[in-house]
Coordinates of N, CA and C in Angstrom, one line a residue:
X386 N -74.1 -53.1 33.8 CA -72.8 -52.8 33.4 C -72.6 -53.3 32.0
X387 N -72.4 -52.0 30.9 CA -71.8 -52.6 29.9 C -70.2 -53.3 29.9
X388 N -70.2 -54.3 29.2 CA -68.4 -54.7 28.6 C -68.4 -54.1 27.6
X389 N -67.3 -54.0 26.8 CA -67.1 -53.6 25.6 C -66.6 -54.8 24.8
X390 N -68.0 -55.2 23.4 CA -67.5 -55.9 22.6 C -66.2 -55.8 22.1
X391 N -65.6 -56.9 21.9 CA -64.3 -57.5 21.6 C -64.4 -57.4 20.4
X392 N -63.5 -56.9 19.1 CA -63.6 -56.5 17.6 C -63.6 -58.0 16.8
X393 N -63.9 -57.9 16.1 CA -63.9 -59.2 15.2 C -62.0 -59.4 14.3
X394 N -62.4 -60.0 14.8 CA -60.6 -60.5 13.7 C -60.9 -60.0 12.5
X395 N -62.0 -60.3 11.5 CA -62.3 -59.9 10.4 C -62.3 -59.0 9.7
X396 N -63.2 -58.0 10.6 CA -63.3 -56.4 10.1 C -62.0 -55.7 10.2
X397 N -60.6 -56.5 11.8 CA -59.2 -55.6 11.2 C -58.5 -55.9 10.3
X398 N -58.7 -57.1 9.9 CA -58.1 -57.8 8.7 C -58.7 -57.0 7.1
X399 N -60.0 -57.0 7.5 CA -61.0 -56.0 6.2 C -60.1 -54.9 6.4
X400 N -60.2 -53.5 7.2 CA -59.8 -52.2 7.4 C -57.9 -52.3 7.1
X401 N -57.2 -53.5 7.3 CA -55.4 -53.3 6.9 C -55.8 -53.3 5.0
X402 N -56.7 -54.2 4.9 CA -56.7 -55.0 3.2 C -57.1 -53.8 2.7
X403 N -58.0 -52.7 3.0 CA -58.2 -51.8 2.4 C -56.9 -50.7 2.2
X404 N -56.5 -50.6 3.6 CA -55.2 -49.5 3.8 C -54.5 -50.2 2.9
X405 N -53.8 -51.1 2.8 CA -53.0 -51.5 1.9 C -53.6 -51.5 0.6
X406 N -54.9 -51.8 -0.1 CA -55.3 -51.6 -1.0 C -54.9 -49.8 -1.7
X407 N -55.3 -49.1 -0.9 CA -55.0 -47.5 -1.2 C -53.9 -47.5 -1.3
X408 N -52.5 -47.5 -0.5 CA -51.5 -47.3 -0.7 C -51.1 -47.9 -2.1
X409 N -51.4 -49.2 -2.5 CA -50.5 -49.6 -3.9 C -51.2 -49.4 -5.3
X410 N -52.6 -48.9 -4.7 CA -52.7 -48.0 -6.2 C -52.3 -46.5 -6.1
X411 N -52.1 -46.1 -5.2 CA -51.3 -44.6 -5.1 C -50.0 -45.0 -5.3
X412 N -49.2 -45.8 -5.2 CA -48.0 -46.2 -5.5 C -47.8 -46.3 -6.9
X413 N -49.2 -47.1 -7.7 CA -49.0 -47.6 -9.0 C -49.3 -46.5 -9.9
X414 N -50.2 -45.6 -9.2 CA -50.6 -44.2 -10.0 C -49.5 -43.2 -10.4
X415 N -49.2 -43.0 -9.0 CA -48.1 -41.7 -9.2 C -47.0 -42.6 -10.2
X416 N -46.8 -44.4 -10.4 CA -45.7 -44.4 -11.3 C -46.2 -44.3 -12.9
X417 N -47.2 -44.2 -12.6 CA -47.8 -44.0 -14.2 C -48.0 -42.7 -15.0
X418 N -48.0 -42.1 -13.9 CA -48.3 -40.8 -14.2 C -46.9 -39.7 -14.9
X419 N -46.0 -40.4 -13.8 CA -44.5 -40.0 -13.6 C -44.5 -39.8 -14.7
X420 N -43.4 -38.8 -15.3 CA -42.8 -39.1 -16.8 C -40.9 -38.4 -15.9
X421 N -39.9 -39.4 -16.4 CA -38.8 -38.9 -15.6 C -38.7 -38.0 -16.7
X422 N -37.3 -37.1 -15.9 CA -37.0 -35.7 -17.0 C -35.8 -36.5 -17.2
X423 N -35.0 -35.8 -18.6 CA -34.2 -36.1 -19.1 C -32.8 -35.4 -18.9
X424 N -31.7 -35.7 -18.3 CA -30.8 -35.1 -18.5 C -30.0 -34.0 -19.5
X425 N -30.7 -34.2 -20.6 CA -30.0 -34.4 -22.1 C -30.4 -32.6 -22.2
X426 N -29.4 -31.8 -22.6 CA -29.4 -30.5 -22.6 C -29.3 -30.3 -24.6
X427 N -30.4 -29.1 -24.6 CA -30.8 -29.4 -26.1 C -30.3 -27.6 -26.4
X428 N -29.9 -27.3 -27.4 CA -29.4 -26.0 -27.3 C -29.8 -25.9 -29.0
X429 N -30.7 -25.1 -29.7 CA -31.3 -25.0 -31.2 C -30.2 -24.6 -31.9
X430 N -30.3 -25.5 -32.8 CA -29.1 -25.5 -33.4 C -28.1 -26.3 -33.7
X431 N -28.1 -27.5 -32.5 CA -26.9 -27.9 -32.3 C -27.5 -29.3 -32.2
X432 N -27.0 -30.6 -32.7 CA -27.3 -32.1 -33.0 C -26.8 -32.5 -31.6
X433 N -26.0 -32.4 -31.1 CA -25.4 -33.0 -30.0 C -24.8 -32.0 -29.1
X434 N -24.9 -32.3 -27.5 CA -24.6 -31.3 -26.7 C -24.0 -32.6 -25.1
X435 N -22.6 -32.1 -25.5 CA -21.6 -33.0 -24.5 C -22.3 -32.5 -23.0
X436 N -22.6 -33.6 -22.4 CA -22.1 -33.7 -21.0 C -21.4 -32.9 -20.6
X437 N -21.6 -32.0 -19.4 CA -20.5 -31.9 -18.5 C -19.3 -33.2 -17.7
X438 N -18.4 -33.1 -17.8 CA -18.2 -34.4 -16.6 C -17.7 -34.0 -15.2
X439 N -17.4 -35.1 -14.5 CA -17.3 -34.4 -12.9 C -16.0 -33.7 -13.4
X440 N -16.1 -32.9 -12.1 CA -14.7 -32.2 -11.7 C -14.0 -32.9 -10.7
X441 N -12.5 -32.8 -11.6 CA -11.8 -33.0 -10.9 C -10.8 -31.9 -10.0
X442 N -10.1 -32.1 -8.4 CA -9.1 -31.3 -8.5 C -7.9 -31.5 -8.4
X443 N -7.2 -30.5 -8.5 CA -6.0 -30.7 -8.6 C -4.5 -29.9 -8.2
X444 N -3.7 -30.2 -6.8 CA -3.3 -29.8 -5.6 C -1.8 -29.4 -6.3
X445 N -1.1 -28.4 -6.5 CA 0.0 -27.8 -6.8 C 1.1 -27.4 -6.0
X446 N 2.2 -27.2 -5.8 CA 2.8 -26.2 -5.2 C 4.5 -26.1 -5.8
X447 N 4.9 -25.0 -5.5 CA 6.3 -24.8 -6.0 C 7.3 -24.8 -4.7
X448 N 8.3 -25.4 -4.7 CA 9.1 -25.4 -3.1 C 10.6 -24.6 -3.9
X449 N 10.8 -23.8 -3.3 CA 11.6 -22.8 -3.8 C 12.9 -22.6 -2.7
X450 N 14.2 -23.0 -2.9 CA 14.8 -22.9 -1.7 C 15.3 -21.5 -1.7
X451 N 15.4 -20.9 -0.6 CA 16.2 -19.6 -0.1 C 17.2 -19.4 0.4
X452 N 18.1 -18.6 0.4 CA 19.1 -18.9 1.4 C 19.8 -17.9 1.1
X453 N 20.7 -17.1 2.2 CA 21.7 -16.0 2.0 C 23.2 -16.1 1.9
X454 N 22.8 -17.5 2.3 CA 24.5 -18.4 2.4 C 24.7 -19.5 0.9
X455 N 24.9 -19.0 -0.5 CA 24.9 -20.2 -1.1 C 26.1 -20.3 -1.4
X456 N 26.3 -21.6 -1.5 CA 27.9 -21.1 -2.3 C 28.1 -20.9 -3.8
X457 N 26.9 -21.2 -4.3 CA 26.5 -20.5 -6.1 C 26.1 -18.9 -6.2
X458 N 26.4 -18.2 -5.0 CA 26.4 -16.9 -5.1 C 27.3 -16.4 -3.6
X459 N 28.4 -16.6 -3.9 CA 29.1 -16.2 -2.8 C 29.3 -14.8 -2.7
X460 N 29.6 -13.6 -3.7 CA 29.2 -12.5 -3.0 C 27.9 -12.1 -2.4
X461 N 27.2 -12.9 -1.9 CA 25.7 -12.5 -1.4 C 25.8 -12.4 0.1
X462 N 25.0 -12.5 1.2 CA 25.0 -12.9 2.3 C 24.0 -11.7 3.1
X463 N 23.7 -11.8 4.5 CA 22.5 -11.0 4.9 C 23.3 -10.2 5.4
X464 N 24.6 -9.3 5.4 CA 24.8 -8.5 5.9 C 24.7 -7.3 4.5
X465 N 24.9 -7.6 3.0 CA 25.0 -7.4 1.6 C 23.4 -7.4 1.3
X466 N 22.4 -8.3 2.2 CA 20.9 -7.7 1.5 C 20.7 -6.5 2.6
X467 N 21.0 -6.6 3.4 CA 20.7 -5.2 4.8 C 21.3 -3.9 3.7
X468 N 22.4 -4.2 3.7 CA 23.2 -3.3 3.0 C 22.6 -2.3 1.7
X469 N 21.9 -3.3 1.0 CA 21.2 -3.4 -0.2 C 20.0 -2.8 0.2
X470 N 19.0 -2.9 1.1 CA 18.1 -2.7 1.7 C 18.1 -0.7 2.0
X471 N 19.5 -0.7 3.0 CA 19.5 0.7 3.4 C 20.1 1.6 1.8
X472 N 20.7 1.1 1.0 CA 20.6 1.7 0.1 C 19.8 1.9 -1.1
X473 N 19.1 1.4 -0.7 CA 17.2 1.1 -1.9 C 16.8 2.6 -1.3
X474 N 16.5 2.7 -0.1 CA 15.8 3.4 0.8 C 16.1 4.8 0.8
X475 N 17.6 4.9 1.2 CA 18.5 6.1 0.9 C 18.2 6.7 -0.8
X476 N 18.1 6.0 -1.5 CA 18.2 6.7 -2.8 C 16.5 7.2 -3.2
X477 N 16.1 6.9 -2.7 CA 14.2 7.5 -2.7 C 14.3 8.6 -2.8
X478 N 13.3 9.4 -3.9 CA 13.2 11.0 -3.8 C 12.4 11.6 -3.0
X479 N 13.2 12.7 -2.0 CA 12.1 13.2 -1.0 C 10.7 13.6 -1.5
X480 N 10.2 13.3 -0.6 CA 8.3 13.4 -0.5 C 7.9 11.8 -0.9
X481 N 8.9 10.6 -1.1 CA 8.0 9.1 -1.5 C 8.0 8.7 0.1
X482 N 7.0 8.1 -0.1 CA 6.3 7.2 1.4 C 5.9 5.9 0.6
X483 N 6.8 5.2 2.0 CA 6.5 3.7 1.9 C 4.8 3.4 2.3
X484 N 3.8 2.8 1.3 CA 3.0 2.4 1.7 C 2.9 1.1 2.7
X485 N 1.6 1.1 3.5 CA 2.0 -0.9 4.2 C 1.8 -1.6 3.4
X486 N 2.1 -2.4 3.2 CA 2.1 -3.6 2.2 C 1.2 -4.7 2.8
X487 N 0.4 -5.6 2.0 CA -0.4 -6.8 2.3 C 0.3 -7.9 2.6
X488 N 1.6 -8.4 1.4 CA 2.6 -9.2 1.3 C 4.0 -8.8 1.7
X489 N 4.4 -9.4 2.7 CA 5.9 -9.5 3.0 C 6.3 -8.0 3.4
X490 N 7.5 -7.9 3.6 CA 7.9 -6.3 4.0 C 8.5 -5.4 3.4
X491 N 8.1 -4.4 2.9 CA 8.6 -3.3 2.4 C 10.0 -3.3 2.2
X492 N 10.4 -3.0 0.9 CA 12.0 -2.1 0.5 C 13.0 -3.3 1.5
X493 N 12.7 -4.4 1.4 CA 13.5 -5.3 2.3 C 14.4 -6.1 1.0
X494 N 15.2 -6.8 0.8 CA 15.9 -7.9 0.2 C 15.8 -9.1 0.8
X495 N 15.3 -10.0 0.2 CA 15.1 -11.5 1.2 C 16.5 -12.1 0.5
X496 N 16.5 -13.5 0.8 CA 16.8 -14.7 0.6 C 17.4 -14.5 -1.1
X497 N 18.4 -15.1 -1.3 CA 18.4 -15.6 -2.9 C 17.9 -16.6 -3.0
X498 N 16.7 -16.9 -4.2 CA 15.6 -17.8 -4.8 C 16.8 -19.0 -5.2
X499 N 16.6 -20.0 -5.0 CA 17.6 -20.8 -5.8 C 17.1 -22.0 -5.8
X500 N 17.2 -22.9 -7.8 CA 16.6 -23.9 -7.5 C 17.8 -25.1 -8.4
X501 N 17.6 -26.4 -7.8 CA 18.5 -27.4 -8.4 C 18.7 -27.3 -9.5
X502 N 18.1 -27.2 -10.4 CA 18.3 -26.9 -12.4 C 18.7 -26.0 -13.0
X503 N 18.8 -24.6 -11.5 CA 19.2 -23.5 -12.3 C 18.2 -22.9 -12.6
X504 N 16.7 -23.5 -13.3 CA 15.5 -22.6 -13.8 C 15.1 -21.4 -13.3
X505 N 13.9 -21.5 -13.4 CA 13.1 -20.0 -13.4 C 13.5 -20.0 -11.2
X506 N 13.8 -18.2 -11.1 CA 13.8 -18.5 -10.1 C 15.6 -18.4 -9.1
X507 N 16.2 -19.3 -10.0 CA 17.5 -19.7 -9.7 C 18.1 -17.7 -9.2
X508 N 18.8 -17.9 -8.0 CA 20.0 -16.7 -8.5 C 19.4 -15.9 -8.1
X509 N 18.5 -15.4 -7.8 CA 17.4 -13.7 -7.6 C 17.0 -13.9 -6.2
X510 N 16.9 -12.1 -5.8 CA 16.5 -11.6 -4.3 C 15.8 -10.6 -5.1
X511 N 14.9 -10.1 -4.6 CA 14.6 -8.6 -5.0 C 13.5 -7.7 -4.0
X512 N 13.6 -6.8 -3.4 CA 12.6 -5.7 -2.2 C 11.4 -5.5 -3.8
X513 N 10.3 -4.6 -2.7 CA 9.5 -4.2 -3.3 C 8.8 -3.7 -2.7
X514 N 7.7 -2.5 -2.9 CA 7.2 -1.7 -2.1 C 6.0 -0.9 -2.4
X515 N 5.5 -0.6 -2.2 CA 4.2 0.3 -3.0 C 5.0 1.8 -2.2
X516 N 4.7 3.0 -3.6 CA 5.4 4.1 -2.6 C 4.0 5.0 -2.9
X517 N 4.1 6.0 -2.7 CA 3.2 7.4 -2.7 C 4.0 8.7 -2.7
X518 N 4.0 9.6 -4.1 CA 4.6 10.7 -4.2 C 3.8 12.1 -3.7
X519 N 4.6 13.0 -2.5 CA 3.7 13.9 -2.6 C 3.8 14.9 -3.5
X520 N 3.0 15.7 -4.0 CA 2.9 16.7 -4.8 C 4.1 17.6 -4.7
X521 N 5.3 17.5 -5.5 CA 6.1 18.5 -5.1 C 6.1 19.5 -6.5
X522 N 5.3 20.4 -6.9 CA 5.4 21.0 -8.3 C 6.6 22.4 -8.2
X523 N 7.4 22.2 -7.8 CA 8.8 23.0 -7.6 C 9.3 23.0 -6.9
X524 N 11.0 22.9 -6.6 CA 11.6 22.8 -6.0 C 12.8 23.9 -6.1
X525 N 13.2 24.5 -5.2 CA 13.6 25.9 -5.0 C 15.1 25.7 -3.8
X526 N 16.3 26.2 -4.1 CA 17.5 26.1 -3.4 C 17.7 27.2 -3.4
X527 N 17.9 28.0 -2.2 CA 18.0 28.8 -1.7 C 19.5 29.2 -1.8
X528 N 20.1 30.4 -1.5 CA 21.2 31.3 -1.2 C 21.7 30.7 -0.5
X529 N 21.0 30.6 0.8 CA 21.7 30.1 1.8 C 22.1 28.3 1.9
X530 N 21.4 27.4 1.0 CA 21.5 26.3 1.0 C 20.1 25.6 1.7
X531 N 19.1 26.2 1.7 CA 17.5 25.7 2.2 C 16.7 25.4 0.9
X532 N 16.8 24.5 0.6 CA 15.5 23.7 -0.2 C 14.3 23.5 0.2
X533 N 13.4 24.9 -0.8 CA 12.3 24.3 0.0 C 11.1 23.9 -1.6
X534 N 10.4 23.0 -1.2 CA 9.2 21.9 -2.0 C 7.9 23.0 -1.8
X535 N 7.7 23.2 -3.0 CA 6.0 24.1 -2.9 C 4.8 23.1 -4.0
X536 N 4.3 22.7 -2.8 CA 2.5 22.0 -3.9 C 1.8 23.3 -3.4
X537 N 1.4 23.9 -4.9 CA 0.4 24.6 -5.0 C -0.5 24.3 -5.2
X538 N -1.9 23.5 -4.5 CA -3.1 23.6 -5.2 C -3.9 24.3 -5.3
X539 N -5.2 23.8 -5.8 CA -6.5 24.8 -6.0 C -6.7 25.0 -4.7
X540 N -7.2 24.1 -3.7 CA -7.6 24.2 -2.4 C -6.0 24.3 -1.0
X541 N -5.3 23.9 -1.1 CA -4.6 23.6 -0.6 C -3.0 23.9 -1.1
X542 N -2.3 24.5 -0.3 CA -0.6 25.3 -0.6 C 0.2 24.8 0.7
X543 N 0.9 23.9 -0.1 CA 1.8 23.7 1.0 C 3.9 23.8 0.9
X544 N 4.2 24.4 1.9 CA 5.4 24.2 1.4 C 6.6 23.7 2.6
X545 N 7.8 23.2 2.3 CA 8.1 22.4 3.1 C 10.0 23.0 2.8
X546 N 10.4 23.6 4.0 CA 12.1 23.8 3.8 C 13.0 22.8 4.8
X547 N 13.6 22.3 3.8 CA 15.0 20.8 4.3 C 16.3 22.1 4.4
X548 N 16.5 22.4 5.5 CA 17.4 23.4 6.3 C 19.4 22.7 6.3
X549 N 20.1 22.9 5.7 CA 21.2 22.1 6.1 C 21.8 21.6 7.2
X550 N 21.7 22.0 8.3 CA 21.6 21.3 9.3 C 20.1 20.2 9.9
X551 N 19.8 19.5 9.0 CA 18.8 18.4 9.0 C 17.6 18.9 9.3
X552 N 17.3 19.8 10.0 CA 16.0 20.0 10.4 C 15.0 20.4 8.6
X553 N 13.4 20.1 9.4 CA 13.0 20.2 8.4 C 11.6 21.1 9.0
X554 N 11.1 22.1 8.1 CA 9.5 22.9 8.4 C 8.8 22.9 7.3
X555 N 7.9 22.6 7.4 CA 6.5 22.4 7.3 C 5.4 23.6 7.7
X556 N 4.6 24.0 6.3 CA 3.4 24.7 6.6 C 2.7 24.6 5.3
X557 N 1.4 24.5 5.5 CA 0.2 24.4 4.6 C -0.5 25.4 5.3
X558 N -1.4 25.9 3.8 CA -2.9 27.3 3.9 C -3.7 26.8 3.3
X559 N -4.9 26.9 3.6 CA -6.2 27.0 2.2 C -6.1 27.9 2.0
X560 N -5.7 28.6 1.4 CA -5.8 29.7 0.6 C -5.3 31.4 1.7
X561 N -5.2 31.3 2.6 CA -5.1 32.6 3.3 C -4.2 33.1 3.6
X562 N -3.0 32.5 2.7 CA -1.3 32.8 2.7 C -0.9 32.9 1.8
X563 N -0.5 34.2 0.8 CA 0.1 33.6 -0.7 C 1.3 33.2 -0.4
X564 N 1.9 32.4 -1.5 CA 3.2 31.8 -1.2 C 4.6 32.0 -1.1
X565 N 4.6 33.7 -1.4 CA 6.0 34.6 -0.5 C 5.7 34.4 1.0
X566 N 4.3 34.5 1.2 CA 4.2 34.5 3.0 C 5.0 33.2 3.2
X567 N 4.2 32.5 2.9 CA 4.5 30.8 3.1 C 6.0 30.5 3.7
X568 N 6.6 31.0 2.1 CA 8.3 31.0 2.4 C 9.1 31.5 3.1
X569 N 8.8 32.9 3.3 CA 9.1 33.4 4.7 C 8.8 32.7 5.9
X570 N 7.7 32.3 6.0 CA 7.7 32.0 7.4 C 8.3 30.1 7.5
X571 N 8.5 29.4 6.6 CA 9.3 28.5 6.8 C 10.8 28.3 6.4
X572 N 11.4 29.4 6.2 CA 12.4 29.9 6.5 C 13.2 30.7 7.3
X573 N 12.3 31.6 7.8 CA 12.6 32.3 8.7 C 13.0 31.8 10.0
X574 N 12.1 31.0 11.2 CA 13.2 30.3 11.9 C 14.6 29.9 11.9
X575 N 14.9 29.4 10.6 CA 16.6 28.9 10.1 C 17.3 30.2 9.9
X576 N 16.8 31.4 10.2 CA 18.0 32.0 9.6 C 18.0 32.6 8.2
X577 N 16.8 32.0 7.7 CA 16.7 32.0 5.9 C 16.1 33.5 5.9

């Protein structure tokens, strides 16, 4: 039966002195070898070239009071921006469309802006809206009191009669209706 000789203290002591031997001239090498890089931004031409420095930031906001009730505009109040509102709207020329809006609501009147100093801001409400016109290239009043809207295009003819008793008709052709047909037949229901 073999034992297995027992290692000599020496030879682990030899085999660490080596390991460590390798590690601190690879330590000492790579710092010799190093060369650090320089910060320093060189642009031809130019003797000196500033640093950027950190960024800073910096948190803002504007607090704007609203209100429909002020007593620094006493003719105001939210029954006067409604008011204001349905007559924005009423006065639009037929064929505008309200687009949707990203910000706030359409053709509305908010709040009057008001601020302690009076400044920028002070005193003001105002709607606003993105609209869209349709093509109306003539507009035609009839004998009988029937308005009717003709967009003639290249591809596309459309014409549209506002009847005095409110109702309204509608008809579009590509091209397979000249535009006496057209009128006839959106007038003719009414009577026209």
């Amino acid at each position: 039966m073999n034992t297995p000789h027992p290692r000599s203290s020496k030879s682990s002591w030899s085999t660490a002195a080596v390991i460590v031997a390798i590690v601190a001239v690879g330590v000492v090498a790579a710092g010799l070898l190093h060369t650090p890089q320089s910060d320093a931004i060189t642009i031809p031409g130019c003797d000196e070239v500033a640093q950027p420095e950190d960024l800073q930031r910096i948190n803002f906001a504007f607090v704007v009071n609203e209100t429909y009730d002020s007593p620094d505009y006493p003719w105001f109040s939210e029954t006067k921006a409604a008011a204001m509102s349905d007559a924005l709207a009423g006065a639009l020329p037929r064929g505008a469309t309200v687009k949707a809006e990203s910000i706030g609501p359409s053709l509305l009147f908010g709040p009057i802006s008001t601020s302690p100093d009076g400044g920028i801001g002070g005193g003001d409400t105002s709607a606003s809206a993105v609209l869209s016109m349709s093509n109306v290239d003539e507009r035609r009043t009839l004998a009988d009191g029937i308005v009717v809207d003709i967009s003639d295009g290249e591809t596309n003819r459309r014409v549209e009669a506002y009847v005095p008793d409110g109702s309204r008709i509608d008809a579009s052709s590509h091209g397979a209706l000249t535009l006496d047909e057209m009128i006839d037949i959106v007038t003719t229901p009414s009577g026209g």
